[in-house]
mmCIF file of C-alpha atoms in Angstrom:
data_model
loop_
_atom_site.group_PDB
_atom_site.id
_atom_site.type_symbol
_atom_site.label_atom_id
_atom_site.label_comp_id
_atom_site.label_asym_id
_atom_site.label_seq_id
_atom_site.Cartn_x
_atom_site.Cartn_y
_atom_site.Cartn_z
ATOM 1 C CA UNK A 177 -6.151 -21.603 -31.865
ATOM 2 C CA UNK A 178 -6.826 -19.126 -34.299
ATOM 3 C CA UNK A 179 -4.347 -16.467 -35.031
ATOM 4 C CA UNK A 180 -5.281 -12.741 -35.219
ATOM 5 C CA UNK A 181 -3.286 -10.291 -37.385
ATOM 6 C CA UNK A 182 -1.805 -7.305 -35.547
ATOM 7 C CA UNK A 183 -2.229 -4.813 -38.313
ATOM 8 C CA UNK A 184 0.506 -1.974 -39.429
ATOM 9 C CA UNK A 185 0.325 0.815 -41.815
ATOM 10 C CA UNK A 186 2.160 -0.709 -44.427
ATOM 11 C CA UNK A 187 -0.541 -3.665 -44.674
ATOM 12 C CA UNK A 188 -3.393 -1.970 -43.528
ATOM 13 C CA UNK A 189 -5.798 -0.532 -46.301
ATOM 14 C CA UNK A 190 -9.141 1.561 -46.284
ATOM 15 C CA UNK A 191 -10.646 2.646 -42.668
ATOM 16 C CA UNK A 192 -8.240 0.223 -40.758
ATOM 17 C CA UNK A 193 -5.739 2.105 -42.052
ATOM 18 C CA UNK A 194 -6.657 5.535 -40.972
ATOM 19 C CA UNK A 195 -7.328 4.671 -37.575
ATOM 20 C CA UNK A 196 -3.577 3.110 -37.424
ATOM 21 C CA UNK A 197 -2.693 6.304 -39.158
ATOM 22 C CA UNK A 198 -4.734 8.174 -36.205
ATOM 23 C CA UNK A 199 -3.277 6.047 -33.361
ATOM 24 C CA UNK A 200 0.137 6.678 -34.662
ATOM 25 C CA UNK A 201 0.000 10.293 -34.555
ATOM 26 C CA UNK A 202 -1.471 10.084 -31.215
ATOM 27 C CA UNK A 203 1.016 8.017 -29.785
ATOM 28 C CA UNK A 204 4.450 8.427 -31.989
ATOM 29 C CA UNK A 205 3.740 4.582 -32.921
ATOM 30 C CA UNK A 206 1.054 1.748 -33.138
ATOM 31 C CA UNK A 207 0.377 -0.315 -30.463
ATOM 32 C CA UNK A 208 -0.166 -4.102 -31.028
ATOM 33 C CA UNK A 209 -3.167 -3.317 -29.216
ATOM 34 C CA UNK A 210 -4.887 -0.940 -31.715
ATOM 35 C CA UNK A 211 -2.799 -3.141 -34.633
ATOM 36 C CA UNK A 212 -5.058 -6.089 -32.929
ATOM 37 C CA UNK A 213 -7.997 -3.837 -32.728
ATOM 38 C CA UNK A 214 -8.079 -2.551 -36.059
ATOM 39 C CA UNK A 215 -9.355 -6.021 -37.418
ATOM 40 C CA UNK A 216 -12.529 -4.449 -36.187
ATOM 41 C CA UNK A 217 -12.016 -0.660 -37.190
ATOM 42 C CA UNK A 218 -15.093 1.173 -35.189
ATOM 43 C CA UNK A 219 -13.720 -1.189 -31.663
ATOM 44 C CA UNK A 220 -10.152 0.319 -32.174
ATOM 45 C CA UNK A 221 -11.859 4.176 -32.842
ATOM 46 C CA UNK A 222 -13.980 3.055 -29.840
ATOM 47 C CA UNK A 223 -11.266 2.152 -27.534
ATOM 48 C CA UNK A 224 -9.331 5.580 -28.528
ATOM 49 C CA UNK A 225 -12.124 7.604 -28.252
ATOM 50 C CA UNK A 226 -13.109 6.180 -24.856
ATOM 51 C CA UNK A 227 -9.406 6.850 -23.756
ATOM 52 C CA UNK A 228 -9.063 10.373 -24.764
ATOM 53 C CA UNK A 229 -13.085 10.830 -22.951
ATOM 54 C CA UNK A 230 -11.549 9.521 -19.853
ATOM 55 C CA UNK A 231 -8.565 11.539 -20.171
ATOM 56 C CA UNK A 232 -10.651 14.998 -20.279
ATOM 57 C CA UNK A 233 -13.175 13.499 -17.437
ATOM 58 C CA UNK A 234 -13.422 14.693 -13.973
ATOM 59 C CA UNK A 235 -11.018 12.048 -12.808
ATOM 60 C CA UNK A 236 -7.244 13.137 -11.518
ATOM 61 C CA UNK A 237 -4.700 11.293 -13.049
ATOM 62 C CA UNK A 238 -3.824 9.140 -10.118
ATOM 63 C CA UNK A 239 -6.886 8.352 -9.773
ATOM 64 C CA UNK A 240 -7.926 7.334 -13.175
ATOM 65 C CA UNK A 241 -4.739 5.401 -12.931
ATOM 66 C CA UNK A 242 -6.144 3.212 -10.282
ATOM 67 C CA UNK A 243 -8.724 2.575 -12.113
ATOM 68 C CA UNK A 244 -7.226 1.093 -14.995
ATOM 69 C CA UNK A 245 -4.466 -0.422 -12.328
ATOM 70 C CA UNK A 246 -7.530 -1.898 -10.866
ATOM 71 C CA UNK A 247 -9.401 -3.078 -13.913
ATOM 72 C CA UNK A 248 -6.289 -4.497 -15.469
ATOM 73 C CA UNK A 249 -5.178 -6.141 -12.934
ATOM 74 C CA UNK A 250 -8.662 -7.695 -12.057
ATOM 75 C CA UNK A 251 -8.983 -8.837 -15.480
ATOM 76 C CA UNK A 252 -5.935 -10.519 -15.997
ATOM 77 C CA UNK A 253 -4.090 -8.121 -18.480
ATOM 78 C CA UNK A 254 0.043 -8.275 -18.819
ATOM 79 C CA UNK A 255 -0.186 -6.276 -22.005
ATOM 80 C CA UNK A 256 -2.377 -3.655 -20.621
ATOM 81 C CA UNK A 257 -0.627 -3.577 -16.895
ATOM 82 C CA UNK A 258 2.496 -3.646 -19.142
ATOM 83 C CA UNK A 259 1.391 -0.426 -21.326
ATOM 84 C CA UNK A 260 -0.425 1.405 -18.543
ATOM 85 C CA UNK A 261 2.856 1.252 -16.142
ATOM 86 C CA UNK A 262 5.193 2.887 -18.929
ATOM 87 C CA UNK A 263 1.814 5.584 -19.529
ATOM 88 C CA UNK A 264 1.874 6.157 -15.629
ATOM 89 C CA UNK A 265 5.651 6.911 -15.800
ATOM 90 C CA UNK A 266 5.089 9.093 -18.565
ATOM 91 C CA UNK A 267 2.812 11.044 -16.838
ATOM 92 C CA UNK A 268 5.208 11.149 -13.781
ATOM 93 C CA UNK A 269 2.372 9.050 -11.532
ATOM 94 C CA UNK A 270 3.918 8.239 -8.156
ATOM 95 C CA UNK A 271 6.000 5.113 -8.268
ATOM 96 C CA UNK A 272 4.359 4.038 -5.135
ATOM 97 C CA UNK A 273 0.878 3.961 -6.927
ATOM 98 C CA UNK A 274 2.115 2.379 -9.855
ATOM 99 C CA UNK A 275 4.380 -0.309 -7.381
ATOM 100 C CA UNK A 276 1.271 -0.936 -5.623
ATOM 101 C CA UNK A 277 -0.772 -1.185 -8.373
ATOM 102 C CA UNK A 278 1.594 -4.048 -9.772
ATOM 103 C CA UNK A 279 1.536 -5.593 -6.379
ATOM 104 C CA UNK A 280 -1.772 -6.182 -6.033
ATOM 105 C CA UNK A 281 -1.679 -4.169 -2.834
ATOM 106 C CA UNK A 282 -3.435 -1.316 -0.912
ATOM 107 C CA UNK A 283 -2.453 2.064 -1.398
ATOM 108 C CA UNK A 284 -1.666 4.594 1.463
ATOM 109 C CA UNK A 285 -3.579 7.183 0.135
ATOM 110 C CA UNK A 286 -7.465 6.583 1.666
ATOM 111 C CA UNK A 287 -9.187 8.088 -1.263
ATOM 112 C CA UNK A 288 -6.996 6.121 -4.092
ATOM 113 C CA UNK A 289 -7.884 3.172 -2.153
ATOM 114 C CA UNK A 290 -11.581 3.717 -2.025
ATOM 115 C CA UNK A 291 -11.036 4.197 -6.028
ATOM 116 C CA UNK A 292 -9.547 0.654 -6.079
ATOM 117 C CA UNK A 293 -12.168 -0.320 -3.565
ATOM 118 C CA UNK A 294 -15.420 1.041 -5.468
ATOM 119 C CA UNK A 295 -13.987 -0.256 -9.063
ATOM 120 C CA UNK A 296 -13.434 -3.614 -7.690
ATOM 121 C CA UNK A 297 -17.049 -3.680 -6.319
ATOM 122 C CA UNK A 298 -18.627 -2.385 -9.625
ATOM 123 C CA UNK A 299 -16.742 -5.153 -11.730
ATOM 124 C CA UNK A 300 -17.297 -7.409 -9.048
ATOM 125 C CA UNK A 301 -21.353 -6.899 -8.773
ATOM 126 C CA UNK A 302 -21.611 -6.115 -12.277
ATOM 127 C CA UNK A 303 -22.737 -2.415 -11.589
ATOM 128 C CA UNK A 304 -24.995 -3.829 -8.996
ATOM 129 C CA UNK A 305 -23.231 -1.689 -6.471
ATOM 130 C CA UNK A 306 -24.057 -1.686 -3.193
ATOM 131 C CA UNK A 307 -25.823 1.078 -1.687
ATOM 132 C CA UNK A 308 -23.081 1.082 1.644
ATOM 133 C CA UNK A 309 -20.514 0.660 -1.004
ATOM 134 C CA UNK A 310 -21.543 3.927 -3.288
ATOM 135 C CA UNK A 311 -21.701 6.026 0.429
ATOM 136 C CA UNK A 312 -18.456 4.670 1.283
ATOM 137 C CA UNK A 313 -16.889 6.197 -1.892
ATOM 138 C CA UNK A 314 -18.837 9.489 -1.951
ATOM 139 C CA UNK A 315 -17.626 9.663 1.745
ATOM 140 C CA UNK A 316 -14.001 9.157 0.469
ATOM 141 C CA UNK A 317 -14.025 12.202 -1.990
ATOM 142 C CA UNK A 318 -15.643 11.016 -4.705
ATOM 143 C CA UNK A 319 -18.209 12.196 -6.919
ATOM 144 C CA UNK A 320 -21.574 10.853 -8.742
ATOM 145 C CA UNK A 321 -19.062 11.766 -11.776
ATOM 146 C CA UNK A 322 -16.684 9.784 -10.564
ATOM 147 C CA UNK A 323 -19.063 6.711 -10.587
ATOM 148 C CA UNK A 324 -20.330 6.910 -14.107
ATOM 149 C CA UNK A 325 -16.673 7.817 -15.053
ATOM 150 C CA UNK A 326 -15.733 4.604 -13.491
ATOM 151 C CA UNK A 327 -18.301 2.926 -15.463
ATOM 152 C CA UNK A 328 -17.074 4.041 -18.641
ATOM 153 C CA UNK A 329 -13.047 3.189 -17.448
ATOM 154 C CA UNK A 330 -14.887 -0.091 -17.421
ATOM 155 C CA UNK A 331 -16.120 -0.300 -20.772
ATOM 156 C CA UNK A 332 -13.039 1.120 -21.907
ATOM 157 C CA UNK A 333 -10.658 -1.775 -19.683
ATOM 158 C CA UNK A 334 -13.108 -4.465 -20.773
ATOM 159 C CA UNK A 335 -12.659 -3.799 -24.510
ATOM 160 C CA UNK A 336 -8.734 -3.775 -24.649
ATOM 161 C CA UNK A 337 -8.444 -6.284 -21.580
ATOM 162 C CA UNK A 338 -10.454 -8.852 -23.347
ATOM 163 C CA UNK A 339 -9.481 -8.119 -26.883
ATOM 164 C CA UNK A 340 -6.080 -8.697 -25.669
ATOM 165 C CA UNK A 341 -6.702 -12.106 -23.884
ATOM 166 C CA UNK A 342 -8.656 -12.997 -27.351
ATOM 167 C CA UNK A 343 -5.994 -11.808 -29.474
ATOM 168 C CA UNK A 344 -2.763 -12.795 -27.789
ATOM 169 C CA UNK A 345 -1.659 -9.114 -28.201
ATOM 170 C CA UNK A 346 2.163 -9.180 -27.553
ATOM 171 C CA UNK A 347 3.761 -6.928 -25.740
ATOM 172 C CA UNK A 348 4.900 -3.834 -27.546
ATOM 173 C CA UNK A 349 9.229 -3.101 -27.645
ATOM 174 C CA UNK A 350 8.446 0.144 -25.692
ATOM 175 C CA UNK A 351 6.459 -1.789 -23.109
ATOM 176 C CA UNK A 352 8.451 -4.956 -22.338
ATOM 177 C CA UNK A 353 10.358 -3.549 -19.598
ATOM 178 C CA UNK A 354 7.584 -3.238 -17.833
ATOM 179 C CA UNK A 355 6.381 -6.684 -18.163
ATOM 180 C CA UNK A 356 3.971 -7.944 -15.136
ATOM 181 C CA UNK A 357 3.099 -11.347 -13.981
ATOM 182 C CA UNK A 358 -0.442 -11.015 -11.922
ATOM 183 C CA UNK A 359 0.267 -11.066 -8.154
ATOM 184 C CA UNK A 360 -1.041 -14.234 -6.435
ATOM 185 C CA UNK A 361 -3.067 -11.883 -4.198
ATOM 186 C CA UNK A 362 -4.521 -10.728 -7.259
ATOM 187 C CA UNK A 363 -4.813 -14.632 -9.052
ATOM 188 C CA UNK A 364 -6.714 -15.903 -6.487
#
């Protein structure tokens, strides 16, 4: 198998090292995941950029949440279901959402689930979406932003999801108590 280097300030040099620079201003340290990232600068500015995009987009918290819950989870991710769960907390996200997230499970809320609902078809169809599917989510309370926000949750999950399965990213100190094993509802 061949190893990739999780970069760090202290070894990083030229543009690699700004964007670790960057991420650790932004986040009070560097993730393994942007460390892993940086082997590639412009996919770790990418990924960043992408996040703080989604982070001023229409989507509520909760329900970008679900999103990435969603994506994450459908993908296969420990290290991002791991880092998303302590973000979520941070952020003061209802446990349930984030429990049921983990789970695999539906949520309570109708319109959160029609988030999970609609992301899983557009992963699942490959943004061949269904016409019954995109009426069903507009009828839930979402938006054509929501949609195309979705989409770009996507591009934004994909990148770190399958950099991480690529990389073997490890799971950061400040994430490993929030470890997750994918749900057999979710494996099969």
């Amino acid at each position: 198998m061949t190893d990739f280097q999780i970069h760090d300030i202290d070894t990083a040099t030229g543009a690699t090292k700004d964007i670790l620079e960057t991420a650790k201003s932004r986040y009070g340290f560097v993730p393994n995941l942007i460390g892993g990232l940086s082997e590639a600068p412009q996919v770790a500015d990418a990924y960043m950029h992408l996040g703080n995009m989604l982070g001023a987009s229409s989507l509520k918290p909760e329900e970008l949440h679900v999103v990435w819950f969603t994506l994450n989870t459908y993908h296969g991710c420990d290290y991002c279901m791991a880092a998303h769960t302590a973000i979520a907390k941070g952020q003061k996200i209802a446990d349930d959402v984030i429990e049921t997230a983990r789970a695999g499970g539906d949520y309570a809320d109708p319109k959160l689930q029609a988030f999970k609902v609609f992301t899983l078809e557009m992963v699942e169809s490959r943004g061949w979406v269904k016409p019954e599917a995109l009426e069903a989510f507009l009828a839930a309370g979402g938006t054509k932003a929501n949609v195309l926000e979705i989409v770009m949750a996507t591009a934004h999950k994909t990148i770190s999801n399958y950099a991480n399965h690529v990389i073997g990213t490890p799971v950061d100190h400040r994430f490993a108590p929030f470890k997750w094993e994918r749900p057999a509802v979710a494996a099969e």
